[in-house]
Coordinates of C-alpha atoms in Angstrom, one line a residue:
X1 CA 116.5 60.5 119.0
X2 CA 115.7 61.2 115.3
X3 CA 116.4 58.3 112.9
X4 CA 118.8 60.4 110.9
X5 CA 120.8 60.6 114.4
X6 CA 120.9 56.5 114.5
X7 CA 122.0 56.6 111.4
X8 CA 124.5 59.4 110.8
X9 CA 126.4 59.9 114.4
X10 CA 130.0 60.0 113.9
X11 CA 129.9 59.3 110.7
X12 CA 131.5 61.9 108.5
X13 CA 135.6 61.3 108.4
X14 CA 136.4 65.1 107.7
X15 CA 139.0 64.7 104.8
X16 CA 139.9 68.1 104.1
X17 CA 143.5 67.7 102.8
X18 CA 142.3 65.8 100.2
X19 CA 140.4 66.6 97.0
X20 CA 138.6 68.8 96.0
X21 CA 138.8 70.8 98.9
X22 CA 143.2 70.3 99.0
X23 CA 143.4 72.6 102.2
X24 CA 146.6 73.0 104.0
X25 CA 147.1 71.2 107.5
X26 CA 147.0 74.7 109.4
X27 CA 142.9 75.2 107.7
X28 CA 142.0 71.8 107.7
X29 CA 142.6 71.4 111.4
X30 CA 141.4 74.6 112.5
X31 CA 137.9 73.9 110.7
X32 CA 137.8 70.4 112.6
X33 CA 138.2 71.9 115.6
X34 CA 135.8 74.4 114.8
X35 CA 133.6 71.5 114.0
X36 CA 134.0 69.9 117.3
X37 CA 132.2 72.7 118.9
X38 CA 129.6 73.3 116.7
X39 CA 125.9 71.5 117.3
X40 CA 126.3 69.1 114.3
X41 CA 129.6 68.1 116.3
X42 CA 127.3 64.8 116.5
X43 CA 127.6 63.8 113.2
X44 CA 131.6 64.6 113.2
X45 CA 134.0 61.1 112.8
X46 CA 138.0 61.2 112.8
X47 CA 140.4 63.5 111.0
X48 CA 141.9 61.7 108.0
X49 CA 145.7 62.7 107.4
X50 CA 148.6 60.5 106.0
X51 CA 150.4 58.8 108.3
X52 CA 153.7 60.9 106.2
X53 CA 152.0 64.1 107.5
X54 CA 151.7 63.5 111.9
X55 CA 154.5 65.6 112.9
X56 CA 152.6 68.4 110.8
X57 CA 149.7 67.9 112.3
X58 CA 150.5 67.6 115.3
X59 CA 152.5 71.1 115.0
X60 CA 149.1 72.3 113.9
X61 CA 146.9 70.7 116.8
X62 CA 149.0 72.1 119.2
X63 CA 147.7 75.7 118.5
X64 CA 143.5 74.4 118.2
X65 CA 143.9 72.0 121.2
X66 CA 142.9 74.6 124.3
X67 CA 139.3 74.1 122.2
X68 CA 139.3 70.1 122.9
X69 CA 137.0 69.0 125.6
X70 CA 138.8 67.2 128.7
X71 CA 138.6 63.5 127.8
X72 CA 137.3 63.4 124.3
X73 CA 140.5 63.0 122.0
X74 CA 140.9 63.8 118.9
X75 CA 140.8 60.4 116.8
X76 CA 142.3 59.8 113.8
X77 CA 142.6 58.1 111.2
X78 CA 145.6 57.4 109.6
X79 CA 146.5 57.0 105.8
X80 CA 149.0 54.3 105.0
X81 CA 151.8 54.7 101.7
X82 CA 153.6 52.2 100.8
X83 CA 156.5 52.2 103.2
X84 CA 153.5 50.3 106.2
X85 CA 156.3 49.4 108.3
X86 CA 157.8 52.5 108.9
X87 CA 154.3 53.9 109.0
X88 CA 153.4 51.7 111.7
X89 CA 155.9 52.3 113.7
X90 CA 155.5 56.4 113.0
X91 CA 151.8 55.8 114.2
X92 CA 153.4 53.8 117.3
X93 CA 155.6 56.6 118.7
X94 CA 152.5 59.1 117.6
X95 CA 150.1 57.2 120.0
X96 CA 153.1 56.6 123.0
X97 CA 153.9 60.5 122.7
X98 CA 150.0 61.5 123.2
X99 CA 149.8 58.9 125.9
X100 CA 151.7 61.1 128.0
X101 CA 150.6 63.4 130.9
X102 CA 150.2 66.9 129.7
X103 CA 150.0 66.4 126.2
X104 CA 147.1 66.4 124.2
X105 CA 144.7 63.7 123.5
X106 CA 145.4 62.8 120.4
X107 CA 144.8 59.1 119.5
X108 CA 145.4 57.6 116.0
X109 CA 143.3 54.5 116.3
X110 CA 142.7 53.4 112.6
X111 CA 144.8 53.2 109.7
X112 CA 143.8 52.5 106.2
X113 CA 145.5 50.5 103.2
X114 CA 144.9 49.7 99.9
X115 CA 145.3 45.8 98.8
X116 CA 144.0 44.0 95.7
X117 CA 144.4 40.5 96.0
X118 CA 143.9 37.7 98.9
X119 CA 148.0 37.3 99.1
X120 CA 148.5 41.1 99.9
X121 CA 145.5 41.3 102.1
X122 CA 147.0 38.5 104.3
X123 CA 150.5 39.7 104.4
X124 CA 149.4 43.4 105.4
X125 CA 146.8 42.5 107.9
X126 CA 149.6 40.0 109.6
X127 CA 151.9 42.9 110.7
X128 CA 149.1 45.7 111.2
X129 CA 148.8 45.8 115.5
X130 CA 145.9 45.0 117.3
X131 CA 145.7 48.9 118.8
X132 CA 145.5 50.2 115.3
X133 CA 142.0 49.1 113.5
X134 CA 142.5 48.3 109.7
X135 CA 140.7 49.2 107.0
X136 CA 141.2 48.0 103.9
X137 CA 140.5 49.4 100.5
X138 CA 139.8 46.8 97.9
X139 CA 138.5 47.3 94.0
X140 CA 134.8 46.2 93.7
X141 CA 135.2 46.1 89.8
X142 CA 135.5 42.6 89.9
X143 CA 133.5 40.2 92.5
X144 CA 135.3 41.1 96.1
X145 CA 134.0 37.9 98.0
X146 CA 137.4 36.6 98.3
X147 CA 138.8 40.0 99.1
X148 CA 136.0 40.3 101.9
X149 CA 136.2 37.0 103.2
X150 CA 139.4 37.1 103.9
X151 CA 139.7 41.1 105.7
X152 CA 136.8 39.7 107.8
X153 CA 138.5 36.7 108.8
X154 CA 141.6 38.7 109.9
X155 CA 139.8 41.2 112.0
X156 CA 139.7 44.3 109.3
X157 CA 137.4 46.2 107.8
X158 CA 136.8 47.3 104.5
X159 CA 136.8 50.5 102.5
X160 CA 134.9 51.4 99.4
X161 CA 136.5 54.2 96.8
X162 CA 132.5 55.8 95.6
X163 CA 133.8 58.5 93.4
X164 CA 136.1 61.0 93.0
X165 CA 136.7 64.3 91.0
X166 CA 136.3 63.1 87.6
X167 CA 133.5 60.9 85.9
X168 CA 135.2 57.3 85.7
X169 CA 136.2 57.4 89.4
X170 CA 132.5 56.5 90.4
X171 CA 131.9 53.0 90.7
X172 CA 128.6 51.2 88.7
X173 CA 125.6 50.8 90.6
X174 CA 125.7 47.2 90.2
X175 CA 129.3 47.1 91.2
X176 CA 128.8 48.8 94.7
X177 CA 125.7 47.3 95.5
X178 CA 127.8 43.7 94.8
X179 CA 130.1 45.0 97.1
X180 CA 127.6 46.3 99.6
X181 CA 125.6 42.5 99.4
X182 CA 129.1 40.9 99.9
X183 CA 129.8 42.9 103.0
X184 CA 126.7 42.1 104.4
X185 CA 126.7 38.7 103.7
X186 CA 130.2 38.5 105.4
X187 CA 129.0 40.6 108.6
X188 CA 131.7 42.6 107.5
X189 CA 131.8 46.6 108.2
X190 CA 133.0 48.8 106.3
X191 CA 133.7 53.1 105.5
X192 CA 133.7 54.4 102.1
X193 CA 135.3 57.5 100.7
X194 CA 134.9 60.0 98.3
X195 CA 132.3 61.5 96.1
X196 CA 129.3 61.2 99.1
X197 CA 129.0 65.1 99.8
X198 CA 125.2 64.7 99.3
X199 CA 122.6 62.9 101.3
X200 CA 120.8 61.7 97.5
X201 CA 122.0 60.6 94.4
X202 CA 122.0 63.2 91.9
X203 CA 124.2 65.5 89.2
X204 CA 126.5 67.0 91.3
X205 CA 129.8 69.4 90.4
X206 CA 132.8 67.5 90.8
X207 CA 135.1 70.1 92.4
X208 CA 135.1 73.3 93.4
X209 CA 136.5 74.8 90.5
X210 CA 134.1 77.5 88.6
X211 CA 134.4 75.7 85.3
X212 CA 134.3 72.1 87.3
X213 CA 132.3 69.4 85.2
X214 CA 129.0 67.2 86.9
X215 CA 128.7 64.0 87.5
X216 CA 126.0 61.5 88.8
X217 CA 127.1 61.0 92.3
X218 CA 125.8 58.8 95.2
X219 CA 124.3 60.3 97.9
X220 CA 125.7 59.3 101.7
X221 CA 121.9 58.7 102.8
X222 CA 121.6 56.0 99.7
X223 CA 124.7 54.4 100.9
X224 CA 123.8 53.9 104.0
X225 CA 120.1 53.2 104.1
X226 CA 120.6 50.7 101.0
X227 CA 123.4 48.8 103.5
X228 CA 120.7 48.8 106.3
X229 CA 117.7 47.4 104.7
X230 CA 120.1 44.8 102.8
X231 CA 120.7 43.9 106.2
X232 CA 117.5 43.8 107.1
X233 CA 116.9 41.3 103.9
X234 CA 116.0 43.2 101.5
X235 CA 116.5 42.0 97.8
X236 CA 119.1 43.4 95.9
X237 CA 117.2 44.6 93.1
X238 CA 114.9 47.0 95.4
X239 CA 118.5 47.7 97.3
X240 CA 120.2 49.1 93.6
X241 CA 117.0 51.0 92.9
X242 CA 117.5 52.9 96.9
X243 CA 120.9 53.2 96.1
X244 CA 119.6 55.1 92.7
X245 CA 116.8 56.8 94.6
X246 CA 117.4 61.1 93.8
X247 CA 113.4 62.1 95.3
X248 CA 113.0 63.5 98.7
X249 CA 109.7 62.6 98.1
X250 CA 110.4 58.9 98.4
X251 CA 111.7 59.0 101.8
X252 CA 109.6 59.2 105.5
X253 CA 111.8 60.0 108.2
X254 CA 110.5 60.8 111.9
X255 CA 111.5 60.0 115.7
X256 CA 110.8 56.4 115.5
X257 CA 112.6 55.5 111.7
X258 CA 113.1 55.9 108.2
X259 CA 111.0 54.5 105.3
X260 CA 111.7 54.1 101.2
X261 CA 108.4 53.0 99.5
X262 CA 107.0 50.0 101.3
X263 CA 109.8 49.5 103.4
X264 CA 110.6 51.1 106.8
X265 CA 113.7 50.7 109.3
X266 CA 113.2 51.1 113.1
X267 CA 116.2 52.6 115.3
X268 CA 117.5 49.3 115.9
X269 CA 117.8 48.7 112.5
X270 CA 119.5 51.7 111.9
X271 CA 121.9 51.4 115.0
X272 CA 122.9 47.7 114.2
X273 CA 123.4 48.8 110.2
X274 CA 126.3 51.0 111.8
X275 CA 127.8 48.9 114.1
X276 CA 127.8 45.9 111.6
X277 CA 127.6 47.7 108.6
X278 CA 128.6 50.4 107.1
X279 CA 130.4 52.7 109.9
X280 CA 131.8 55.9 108.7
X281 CA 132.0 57.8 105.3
X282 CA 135.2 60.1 104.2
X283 CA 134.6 63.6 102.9
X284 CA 136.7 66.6 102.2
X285 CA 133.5 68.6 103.2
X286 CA 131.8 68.6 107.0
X287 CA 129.6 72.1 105.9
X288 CA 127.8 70.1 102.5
X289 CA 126.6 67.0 104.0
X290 CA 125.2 69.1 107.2
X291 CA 124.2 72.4 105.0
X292 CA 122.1 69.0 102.7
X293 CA 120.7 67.8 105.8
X294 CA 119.6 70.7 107.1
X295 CA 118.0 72.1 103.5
X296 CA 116.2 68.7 103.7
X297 CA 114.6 69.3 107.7
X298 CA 116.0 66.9 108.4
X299 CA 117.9 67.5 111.6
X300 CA 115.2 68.8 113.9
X301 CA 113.0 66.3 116.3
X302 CA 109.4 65.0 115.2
X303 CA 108.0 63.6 111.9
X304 CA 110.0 65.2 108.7
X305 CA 109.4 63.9 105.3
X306 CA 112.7 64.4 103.2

């Protein structure tokens, strides 16, 4: 398997009713299923949609679904507002409904919420079900260790806002790699969302708009190779200078792993960064991150340099 495979499989949450791209349910599910089919299906995670919007997307499954392969469902996951009971018992009924002979497999299997302090973090994750996994999104602008200590001692996960469409969404580099040592530390994992089209940090457009300003963006590969080797023990100096890294040059990538500089990452590595680390990254785009990877070489078997 090629390292970027044990590192990238399932990991792109396809957000596409969400900004920038802002489609409507009909496109958005027609290009996942599209997706499904195609051969970077491999890299291709859950559907995000608001837990508000099920019965609409459900109307719009139902005309993509002859394409679903017997036995794989179509997971999702779901986007809490602020009404969580009713939302969990909306995601409830969804799940019993798909459960049923002869109707599509559907299954909404995580749901996502956003929490800011220890107190709301503990009442939310009290009345989330165990069949529903929890992520939770918490602000890294201050130290999170309380916030992270206390999602990974009642069975959640954590989410991580990394941009957005304007300048001041982004985070600091020295605030996410904080949070990124914090997770780690915690053996907590964790998804992040927005502004991660890219595999490498660089100037990027922030929307789709013609006249759209640029920003400095991270790249997904930064994210998740700076999670990996901080699990792996490196210090958090050379981690924030990964997380910074923009040149293909710097990286060696081949069958067996992926190196930055003097340090290298075997499969293993890679493999237990996503199941203890950082697990899946949201993006309104599934064509940019694979078109990046594929402009890169970096999808094809044997030795590639990036």
């Amino acid at each position: 398997m090629n390292a970027i495979r044990a590192l990238l499989t399932e990991s792109i949450d396809y957000a596409g009713l969400f900004p920038p791209a802002d489609l409507d349910m009909a496109t958005a599910v027609e290009n996942y299923a599209r997706y499904r089919r195609e051969p970077a299906a491999w890299a291709l995670g859950r559907f995000v949609v608001p837990v508000t919007r099920l019965r609409e997307f459900e109307a719009a499954a139902a005309r993509s679904f002859p394409e679903n392969p017997k036995g794989q469902p179509w997971r999702l996951a779901l986007l809490a507002g602020p009404d969580l009971a009713g939302d969990l018992e909306t995601a409830a009924e969804f799940n019993r409904r798909h459960s049923q002979p002869g109707t599509p497999a559907l299954l909404a299997d995580t749901i996502e919420v956003k929490a800011s302090s220890v107190g709301d973090i503990e009442e939310i994750m009290h009345r989330i079900p165990g069949a529903l996994q929890a992520y939770v999104e918490i602000p890294i602008d201050r130290d999170p260790r309380d916030l992270v200590a206390v999602v990974r001692r009642l069975g959640g996960r954590a989410k991580v806002r990394t941009g957005g469409v304007t300048r001041d969404a982004f985070p600091t580099t020295n605030h996410l790699i904080r949070f990124l040592r914090r997770c780690v530390e915690a053996g907590l994992p964790f998804k992040a969302t927005a502004g991660l089209h890219h595999p490498l940090r660089a100037e990027y457009r922030l929307t789709y708009a013609p006249d759209s300003p640029a920003g400095m963006m991270f790249g997904f590969l930064n994210l998740f190779l700076a999670t990996a080797f901080l699990r792996a023990g490196m210090e958090e100096a050379d981690a924030a200078r990964l997380l910074e890294e923009g040149s293909p040059e710097a990286f060696q990538i081949d069958d067996t792993g992926i190196a930055w500089t003097s340090h290298r990452l075997d499969l293993d590595a890679l493999r237990d960064a996503r199941h203890f680390g950082v697990v899946s990254f949201g993006s309104c785009s599934f064509t940019e991150p694979i078109g990046d990877l594929e402009a890169l070489h970096l999808l094809g078997s044997g030795a590639r340099q990036a």
